[in-house]
Short mmCIF file of C-alpha atoms and ligand atoms in Angstrom, two decimals:
data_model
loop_
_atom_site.label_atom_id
_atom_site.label_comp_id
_atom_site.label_asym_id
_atom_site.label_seq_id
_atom_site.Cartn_x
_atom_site.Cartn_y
_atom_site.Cartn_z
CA UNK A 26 85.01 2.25 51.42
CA UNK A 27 86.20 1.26 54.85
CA UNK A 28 88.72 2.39 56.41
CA UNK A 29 92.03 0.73 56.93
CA UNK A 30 91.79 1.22 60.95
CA UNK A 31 93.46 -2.12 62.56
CA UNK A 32 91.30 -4.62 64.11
CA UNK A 33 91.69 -5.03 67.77
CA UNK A 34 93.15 -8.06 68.62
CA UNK A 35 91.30 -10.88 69.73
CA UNK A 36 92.08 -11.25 73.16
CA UNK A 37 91.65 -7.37 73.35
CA UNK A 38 87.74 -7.90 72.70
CA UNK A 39 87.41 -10.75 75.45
CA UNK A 40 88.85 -8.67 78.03
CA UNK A 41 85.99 -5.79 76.79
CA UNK A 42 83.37 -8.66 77.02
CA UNK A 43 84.51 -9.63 80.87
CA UNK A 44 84.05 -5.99 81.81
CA UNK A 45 79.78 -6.24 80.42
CA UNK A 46 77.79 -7.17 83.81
CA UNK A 47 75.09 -9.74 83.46
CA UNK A 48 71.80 -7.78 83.82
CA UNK A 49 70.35 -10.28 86.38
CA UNK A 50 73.67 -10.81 88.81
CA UNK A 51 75.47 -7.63 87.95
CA UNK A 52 78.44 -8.89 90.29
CA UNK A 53 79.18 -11.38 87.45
CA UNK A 54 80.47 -10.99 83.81
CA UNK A 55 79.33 -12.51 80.61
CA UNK A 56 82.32 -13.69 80.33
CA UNK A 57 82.14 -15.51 83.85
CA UNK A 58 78.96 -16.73 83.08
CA UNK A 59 80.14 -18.79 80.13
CA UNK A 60 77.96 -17.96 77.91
CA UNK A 61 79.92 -16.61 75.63
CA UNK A 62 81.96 -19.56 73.53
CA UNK A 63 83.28 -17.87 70.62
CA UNK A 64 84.77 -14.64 69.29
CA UNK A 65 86.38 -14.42 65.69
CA UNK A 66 86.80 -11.82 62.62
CA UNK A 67 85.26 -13.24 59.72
CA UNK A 68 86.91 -10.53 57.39
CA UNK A 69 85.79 -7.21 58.31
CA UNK A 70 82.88 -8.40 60.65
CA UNK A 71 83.28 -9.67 64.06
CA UNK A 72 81.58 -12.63 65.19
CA UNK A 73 80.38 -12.88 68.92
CA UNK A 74 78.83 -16.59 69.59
CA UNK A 75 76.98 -17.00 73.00
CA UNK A 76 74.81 -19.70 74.60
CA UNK A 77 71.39 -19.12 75.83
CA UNK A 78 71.54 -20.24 79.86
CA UNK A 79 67.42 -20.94 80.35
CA UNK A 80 65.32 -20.76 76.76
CA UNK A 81 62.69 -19.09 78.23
CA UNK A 82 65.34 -16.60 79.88
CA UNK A 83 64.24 -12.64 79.61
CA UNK A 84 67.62 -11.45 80.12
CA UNK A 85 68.90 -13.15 76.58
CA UNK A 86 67.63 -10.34 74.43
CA UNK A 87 69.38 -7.60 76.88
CA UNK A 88 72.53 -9.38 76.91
CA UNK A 89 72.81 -9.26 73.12
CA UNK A 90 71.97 -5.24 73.47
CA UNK A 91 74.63 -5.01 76.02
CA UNK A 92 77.44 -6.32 73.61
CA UNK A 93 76.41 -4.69 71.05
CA UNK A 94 76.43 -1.18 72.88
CA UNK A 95 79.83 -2.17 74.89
CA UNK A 96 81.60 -3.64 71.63
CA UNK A 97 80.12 -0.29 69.75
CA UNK A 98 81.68 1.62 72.43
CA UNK A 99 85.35 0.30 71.49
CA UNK A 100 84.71 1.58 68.04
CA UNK A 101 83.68 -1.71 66.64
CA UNK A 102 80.81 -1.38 63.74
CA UNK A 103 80.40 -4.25 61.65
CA UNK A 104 79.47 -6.95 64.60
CA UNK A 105 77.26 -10.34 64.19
CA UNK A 106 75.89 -11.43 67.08
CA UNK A 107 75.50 -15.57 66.52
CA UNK A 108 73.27 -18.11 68.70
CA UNK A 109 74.00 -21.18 69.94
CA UNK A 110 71.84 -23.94 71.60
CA UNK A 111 74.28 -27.40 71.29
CA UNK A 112 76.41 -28.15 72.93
CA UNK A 113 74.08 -26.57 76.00
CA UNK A 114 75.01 -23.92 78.04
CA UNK A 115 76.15 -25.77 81.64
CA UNK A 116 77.07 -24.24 85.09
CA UNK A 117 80.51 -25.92 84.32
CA UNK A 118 81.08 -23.29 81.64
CA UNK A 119 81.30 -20.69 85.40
CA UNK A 120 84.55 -19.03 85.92
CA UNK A 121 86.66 -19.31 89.25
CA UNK A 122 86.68 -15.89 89.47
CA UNK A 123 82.56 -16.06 88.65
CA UNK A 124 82.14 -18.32 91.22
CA UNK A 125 83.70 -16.38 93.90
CA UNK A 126 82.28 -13.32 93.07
CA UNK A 127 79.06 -15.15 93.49
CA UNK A 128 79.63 -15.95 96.78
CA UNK A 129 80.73 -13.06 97.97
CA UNK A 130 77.18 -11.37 97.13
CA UNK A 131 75.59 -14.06 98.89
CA UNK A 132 74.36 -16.83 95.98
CA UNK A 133 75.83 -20.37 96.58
CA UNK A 134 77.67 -21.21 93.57
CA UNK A 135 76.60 -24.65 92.07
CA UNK A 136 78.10 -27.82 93.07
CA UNK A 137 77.78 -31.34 91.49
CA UNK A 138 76.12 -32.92 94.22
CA UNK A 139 73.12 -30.83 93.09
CA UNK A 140 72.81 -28.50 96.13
CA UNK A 141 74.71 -25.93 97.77
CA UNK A 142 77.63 -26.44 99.98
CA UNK A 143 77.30 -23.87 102.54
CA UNK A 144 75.60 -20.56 103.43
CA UNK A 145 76.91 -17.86 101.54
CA UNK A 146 76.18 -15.68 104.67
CA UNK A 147 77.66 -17.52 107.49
CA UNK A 148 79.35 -20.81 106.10
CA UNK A 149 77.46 -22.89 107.90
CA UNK A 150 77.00 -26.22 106.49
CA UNK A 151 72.71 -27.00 107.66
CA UNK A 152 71.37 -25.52 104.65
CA UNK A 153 67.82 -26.87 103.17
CA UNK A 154 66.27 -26.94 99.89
CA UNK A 155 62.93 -24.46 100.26
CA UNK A 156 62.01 -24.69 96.19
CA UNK A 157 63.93 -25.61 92.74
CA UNK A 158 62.87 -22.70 91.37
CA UNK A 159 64.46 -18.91 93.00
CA UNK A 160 63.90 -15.42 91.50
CA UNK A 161 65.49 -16.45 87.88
CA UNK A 162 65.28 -19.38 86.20
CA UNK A 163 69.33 -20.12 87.15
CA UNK A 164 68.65 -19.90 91.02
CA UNK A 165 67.08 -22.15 93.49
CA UNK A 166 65.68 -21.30 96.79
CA UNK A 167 67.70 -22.39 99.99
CA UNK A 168 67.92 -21.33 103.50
CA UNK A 169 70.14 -21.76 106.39
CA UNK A 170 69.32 -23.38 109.84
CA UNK A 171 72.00 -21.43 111.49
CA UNK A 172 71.76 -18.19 110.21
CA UNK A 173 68.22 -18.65 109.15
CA UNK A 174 69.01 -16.28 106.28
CA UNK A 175 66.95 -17.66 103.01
CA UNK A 176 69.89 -17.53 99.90
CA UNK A 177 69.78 -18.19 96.41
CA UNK A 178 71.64 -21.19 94.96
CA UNK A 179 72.82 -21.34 91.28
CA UNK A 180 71.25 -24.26 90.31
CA UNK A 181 73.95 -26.87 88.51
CA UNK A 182 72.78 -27.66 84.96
CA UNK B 262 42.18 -33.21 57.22
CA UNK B 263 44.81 -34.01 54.47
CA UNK B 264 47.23 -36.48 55.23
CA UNK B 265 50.48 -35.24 55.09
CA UNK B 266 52.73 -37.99 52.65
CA UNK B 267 55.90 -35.79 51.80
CA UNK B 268 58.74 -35.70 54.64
CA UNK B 269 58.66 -31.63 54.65
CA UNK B 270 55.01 -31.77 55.67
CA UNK B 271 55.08 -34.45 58.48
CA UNK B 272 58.75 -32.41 59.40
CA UNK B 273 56.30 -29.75 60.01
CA UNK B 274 53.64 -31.25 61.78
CA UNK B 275 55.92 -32.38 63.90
CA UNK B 276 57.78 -29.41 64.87
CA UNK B 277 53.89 -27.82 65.48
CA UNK B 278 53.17 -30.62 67.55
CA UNK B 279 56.50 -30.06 69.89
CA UNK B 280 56.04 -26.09 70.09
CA UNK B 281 52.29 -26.42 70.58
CA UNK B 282 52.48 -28.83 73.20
CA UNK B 283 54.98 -26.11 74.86
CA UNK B 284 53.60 -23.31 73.72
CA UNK B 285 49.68 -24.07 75.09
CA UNK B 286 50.89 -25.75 77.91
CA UNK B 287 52.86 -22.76 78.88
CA UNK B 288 50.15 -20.37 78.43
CA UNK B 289 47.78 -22.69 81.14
CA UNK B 290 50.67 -22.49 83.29
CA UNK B 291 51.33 -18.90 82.84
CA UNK B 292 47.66 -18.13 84.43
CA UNK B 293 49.21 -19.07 87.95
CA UNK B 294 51.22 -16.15 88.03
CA UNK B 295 49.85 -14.18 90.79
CA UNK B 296 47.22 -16.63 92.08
CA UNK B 297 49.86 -19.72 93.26
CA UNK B 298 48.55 -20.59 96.67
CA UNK B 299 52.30 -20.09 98.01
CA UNK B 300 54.71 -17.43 97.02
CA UNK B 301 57.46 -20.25 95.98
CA UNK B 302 54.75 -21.96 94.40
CA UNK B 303 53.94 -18.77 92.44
CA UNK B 304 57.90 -18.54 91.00
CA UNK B 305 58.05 -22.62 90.61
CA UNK B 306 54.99 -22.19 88.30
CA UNK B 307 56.25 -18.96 86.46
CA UNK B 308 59.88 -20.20 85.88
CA UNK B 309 58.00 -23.38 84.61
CA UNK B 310 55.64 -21.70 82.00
CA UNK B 311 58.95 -19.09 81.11
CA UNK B 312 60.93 -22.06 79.86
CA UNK B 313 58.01 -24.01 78.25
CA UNK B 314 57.68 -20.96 76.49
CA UNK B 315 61.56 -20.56 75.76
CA UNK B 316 60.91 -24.07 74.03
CA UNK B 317 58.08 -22.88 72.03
CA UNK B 318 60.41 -19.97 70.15
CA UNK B 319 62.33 -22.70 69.27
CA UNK B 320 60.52 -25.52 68.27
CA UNK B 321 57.90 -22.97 66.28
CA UNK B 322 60.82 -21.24 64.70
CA UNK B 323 62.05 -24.49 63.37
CA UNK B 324 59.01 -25.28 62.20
CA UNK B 325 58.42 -21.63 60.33
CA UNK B 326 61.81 -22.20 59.21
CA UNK B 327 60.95 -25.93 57.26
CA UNK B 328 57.95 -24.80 56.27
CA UNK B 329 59.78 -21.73 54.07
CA UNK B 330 56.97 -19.02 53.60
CA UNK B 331 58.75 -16.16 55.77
CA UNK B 332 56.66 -16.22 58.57
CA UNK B 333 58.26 -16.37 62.44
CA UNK B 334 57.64 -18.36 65.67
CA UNK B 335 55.30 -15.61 67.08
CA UNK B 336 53.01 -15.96 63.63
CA UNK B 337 52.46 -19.42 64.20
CA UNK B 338 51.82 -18.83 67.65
CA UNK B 339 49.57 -15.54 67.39
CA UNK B 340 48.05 -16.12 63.99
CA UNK B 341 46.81 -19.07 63.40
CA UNK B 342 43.38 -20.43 64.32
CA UNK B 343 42.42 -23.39 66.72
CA UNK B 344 42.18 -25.80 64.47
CA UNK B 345 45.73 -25.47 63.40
CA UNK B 346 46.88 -26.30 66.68
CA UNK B 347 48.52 -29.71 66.91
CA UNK B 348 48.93 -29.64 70.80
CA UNK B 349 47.69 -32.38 72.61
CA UNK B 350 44.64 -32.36 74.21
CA UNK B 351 45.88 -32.76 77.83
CA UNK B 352 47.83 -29.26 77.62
CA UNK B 353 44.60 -27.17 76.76
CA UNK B 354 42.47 -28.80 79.34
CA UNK B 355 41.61 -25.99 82.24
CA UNK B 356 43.91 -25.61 85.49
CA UNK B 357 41.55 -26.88 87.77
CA UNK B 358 42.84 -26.63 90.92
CA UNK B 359 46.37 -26.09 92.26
CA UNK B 360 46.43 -30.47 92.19
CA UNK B 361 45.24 -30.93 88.87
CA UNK B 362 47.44 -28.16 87.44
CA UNK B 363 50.55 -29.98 89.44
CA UNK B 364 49.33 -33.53 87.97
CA UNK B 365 48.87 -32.39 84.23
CA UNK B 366 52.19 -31.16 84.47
CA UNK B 367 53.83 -34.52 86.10
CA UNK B 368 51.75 -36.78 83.49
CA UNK B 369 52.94 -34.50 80.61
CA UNK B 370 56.81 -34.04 81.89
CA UNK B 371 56.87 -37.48 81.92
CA UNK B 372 56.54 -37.68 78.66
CA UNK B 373 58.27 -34.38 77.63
CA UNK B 374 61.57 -36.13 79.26
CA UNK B 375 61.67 -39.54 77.81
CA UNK B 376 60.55 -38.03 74.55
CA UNK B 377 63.30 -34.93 74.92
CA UNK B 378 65.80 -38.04 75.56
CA UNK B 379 65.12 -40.15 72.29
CA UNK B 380 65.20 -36.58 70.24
CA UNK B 381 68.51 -35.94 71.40
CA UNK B 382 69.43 -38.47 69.15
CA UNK B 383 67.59 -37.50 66.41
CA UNK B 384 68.99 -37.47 62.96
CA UNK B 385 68.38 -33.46 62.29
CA UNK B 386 71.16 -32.02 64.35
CA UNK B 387 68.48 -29.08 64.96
CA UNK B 388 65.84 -30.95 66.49
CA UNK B 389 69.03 -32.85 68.48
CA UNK B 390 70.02 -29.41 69.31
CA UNK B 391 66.70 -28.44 70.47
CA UNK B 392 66.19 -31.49 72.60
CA UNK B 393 69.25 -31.58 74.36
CA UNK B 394 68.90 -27.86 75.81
CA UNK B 395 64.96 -28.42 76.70
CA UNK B 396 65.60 -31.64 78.86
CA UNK B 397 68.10 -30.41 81.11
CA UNK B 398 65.21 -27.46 81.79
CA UNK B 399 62.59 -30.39 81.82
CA UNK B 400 64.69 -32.75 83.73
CA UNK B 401 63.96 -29.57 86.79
CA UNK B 402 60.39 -29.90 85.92
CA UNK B 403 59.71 -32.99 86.66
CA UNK B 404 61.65 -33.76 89.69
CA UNK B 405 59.24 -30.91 90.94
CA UNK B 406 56.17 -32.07 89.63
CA UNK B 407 56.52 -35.94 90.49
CA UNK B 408 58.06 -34.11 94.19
CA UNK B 409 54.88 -32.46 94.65
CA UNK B 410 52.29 -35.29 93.23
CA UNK B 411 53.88 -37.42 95.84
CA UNK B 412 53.55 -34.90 98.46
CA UNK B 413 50.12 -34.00 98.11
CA UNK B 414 48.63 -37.74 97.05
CA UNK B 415 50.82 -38.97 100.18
CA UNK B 416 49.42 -36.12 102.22
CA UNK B 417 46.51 -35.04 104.31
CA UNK B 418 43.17 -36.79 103.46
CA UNK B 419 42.11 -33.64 101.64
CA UNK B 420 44.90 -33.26 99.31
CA UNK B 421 44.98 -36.95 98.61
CA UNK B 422 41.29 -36.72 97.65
CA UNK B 423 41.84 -33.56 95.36
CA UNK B 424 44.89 -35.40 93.61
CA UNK B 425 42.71 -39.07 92.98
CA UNK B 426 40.01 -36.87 91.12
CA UNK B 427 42.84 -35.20 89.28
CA UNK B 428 44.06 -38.13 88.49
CA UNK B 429 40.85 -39.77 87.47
CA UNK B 430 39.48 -36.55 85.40
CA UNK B 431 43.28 -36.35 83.58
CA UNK B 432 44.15 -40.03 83.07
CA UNK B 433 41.95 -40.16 79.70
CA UNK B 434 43.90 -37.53 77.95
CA UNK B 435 47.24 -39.51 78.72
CA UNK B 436 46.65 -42.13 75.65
CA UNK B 437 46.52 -39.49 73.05
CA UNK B 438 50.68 -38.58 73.42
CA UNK B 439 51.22 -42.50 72.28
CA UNK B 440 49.27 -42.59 69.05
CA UNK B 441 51.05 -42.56 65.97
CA UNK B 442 49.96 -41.34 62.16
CA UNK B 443 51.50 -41.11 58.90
CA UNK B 444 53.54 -38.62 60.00
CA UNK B 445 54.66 -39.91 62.61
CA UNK B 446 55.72 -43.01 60.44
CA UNK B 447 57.65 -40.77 58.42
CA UNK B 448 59.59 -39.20 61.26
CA UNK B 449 60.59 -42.79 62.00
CA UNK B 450 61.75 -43.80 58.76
CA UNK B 451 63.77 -40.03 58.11
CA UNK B 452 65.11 -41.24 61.96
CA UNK B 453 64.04 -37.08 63.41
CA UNK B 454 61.63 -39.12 66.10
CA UNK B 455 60.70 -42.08 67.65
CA UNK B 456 57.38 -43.94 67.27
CA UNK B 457 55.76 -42.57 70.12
CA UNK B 458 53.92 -45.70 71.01
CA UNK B 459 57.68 -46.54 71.67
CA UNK B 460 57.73 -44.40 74.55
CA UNK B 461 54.68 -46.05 76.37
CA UNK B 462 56.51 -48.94 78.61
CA UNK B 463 59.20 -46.26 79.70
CA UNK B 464 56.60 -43.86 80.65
CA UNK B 465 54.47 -46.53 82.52
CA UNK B 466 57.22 -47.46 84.65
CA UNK B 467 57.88 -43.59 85.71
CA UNK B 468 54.19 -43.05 85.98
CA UNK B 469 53.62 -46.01 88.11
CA UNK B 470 56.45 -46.02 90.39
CA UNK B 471 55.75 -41.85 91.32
CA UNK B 472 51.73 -42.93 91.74
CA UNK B 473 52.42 -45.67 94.28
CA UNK B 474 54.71 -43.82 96.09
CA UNK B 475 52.22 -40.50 96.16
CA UNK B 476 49.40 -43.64 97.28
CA UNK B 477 47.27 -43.21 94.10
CA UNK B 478 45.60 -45.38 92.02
CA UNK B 479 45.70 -45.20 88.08
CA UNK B 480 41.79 -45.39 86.59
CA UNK B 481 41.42 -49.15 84.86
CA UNK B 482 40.60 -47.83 81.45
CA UNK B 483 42.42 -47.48 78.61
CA UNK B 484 39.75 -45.34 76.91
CA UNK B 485 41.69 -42.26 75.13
CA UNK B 486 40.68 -38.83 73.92
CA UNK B 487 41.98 -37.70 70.98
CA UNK B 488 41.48 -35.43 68.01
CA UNK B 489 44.60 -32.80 69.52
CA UNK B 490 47.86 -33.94 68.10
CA UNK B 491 45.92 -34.55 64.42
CA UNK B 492 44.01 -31.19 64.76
CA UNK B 493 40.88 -32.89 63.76
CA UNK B 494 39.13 -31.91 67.10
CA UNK B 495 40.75 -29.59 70.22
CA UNK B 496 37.87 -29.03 73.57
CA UNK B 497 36.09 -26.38 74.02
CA UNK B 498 38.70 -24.79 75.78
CA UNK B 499 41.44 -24.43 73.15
CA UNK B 500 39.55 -21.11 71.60
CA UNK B 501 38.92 -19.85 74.97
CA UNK B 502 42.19 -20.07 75.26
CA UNK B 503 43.33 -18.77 72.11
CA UNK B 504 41.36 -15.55 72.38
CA UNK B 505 43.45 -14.35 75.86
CA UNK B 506 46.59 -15.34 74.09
CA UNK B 507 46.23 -14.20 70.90
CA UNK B 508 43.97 -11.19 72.06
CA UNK B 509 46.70 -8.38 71.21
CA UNK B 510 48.11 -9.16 67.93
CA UNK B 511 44.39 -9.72 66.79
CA UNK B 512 43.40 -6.38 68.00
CA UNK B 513 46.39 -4.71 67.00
CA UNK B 514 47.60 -6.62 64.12
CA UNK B 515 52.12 -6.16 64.08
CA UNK B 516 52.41 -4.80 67.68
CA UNK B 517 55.50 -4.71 68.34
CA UNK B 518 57.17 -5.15 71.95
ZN1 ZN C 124 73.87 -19.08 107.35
#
């Protein structure tokens, strides 16, 4: 028999997701990163839906350990973790607060025109493209003329 | 070879031929890792194969799921034999050198996109699902590889030499992603996939326009190899393949990561 312990409320359990770091850019939660689009009790089990960013991404299978152990944590059990492809994740899904935390540790966050709009490091604006692909499969490669710092961009997809 | 006549079985030679394409593709690419001739190069071709591979999970585990006998994405991909594969041939064919590796990739992510775009609409909301995440991924791929085919055809007399004889040496395994079989015809009619001689005029314009602009000239033949796509006959170098890949779940059969 279970035991009649209240469920924590809803918004209770988003607040514990936004405090798990993403593996890759610690300064960043999952909840920032967007990639989580759904959470809901389905009687006594607690659904958590999230959104693959890259398929081929390494970090998907520790993100799913890290709710698990955070949401286990808060004393919940009976947890279903549920994945996602459509719609696909985007870079719109980023929080404000995401995106400025990116900057602040130095990765431009994406922008619609498809490349970044300044140097995290020193603002400056005479940034170029050095490859698509960075040290994940989110990030780009840029670097600055001014500076001449090299900086990862968050690609926009 | 039997035909397959039921939907369920061309459903499933279809998937295979989607995650095979991905998945053998990926594994060529993979061999890069470590030996690009540029660092950037090096995480460009790594965060290439990664996703191709990403793709694989899910087009095999669709496939594993239609086909209803309990196995999993890494079974088809570790267990089976090389004449099971339904890859086409241009994924299996050897590296070559840093050009050829860059133009197999452009002349098959050419393809991957315009075919990832007409799956989007499929009528499976699965294989739609499936489509629309793996061509915003490819849609990355091939503004690098066409990038790069253009730099080195358009580029020092060397590297446009290197990327004519890739071209030449490749251009014969290009017909074989535009022939069409039963299944194929039954995909069509169920509306999961286009006819993919219906993709040929698209991918001619692409392949054209990114050729003259990288200064190359497309071989005059229309002479095709075939036998991938059908599994009736794979190169030489599928097995050779197969026996890196597959190598540790053969020797240690359930190995778990
Ligand atoms: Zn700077």
């Amino acid at each position: 028999m279970s035991q009649a312990i209240a469920q924590p409320n809803i918004d209770q359990i988003w607040e514990w997701l936004d405090a798990v770091p993403d593996p890759e850019i610690p300064v960043i939660s999952l909840v920032d990163l967007g990639i989580i689009r759904d959470v809901a009790w389905e009687g006594e089990t607690l659904v958590v839906t999230v959104t693959p960013t890259y398929s081929g991404c390494p970090a998907t299978s520790v993100i799913a350990m890290d709710i698990e152990t955070a949401l286990r944590d808060h004393g919940i059990t009976d947890l279903r973790l549920k994945t996602q492809i459509s719609p696909a994740w985007t870079t719109d899904w980023l929080s404000e607060k995401g995106r400025t935390k990116l900057e602040e540790y130095g990765i431009a966050p994406p922008q619609p025109a498809g490349g970044p709009e300044k140097c995290p490091h020193c603002g400056s604006t005479r940034v170029t493209k050095v490859s698509q692909f960075g040290s994940t499969p989110c990030k780009a490669h840029w670097r600055c003329q001014d500076c001449l710092e090299p900086f990862d961009y968050f690609k926009c997809i | 070879m039997a035909t397959p006549v039921n939907k369920e079985d061309a459903f499933s030679q279809f998937l295979l031929r989607m995650g095979d394409n991905t998945l053998i593709l990926g594994h060529r690419v993979s061999e890069w890792c470590g030996h690009a001739p540029v660092l950037e190069e090096d995480i460009a071709l790594a965060n290439t194969a990664l996703d191709l591979i990403g793709q694989t999970q899910m087009w095999l585990g669709l496939a594993a799921e239609v086909q209803g006998e309990g196995k999993s994405a890494d079974d088809l991909a570790f267990l089976r034999d090389a004449w099971d594969f339904r890859n086409v041939l241009l994924c299996e064919v050897p590296n070559g050198d840093f050009g050829r590796t860059l133009m197999r990739q452009f002349l098959f992510d050419a393809w991957h996109s315009i075919q990832l775009g007409r799956l989007m609409k499929s009528s499976d909301e699965r294989v739609a699902a499936i489509a629309e995440k793996a061509s915003k991924e490819v849609a990355y791929h091939l503004e690098r590889s066409a990038d790069t085919v253009v730099g080195l055809g358009d580029g020092t007399e060397e590297s446009h030499r290197r990327m004519q004889e890739a071209l030449d040496y490749l251009w014969p395994y290009v017909g074989e992603m535009f022939q069409s079989d039963e299944a194929d015809a039954e995909m069509v009619k169920a509306g999961i996939a286009p006819d993919p001689a219906s993709l040929r005029e698209e991918y001619d314009v692409l392949v054209s326009r990114i050729l003259g602009d990288a200064t190359l000239i497309i071989p005059d033949s229309s002479f095709a190899h075939k036998g991938g796509r059908t599994g009736a006959m794979h190169t030489e170098h599928l097995g050779h393949l197969l026996t890196q890949m597959q190598w540790l779940q053969r020797a240690y059969p359930g190995a778990k990561w």
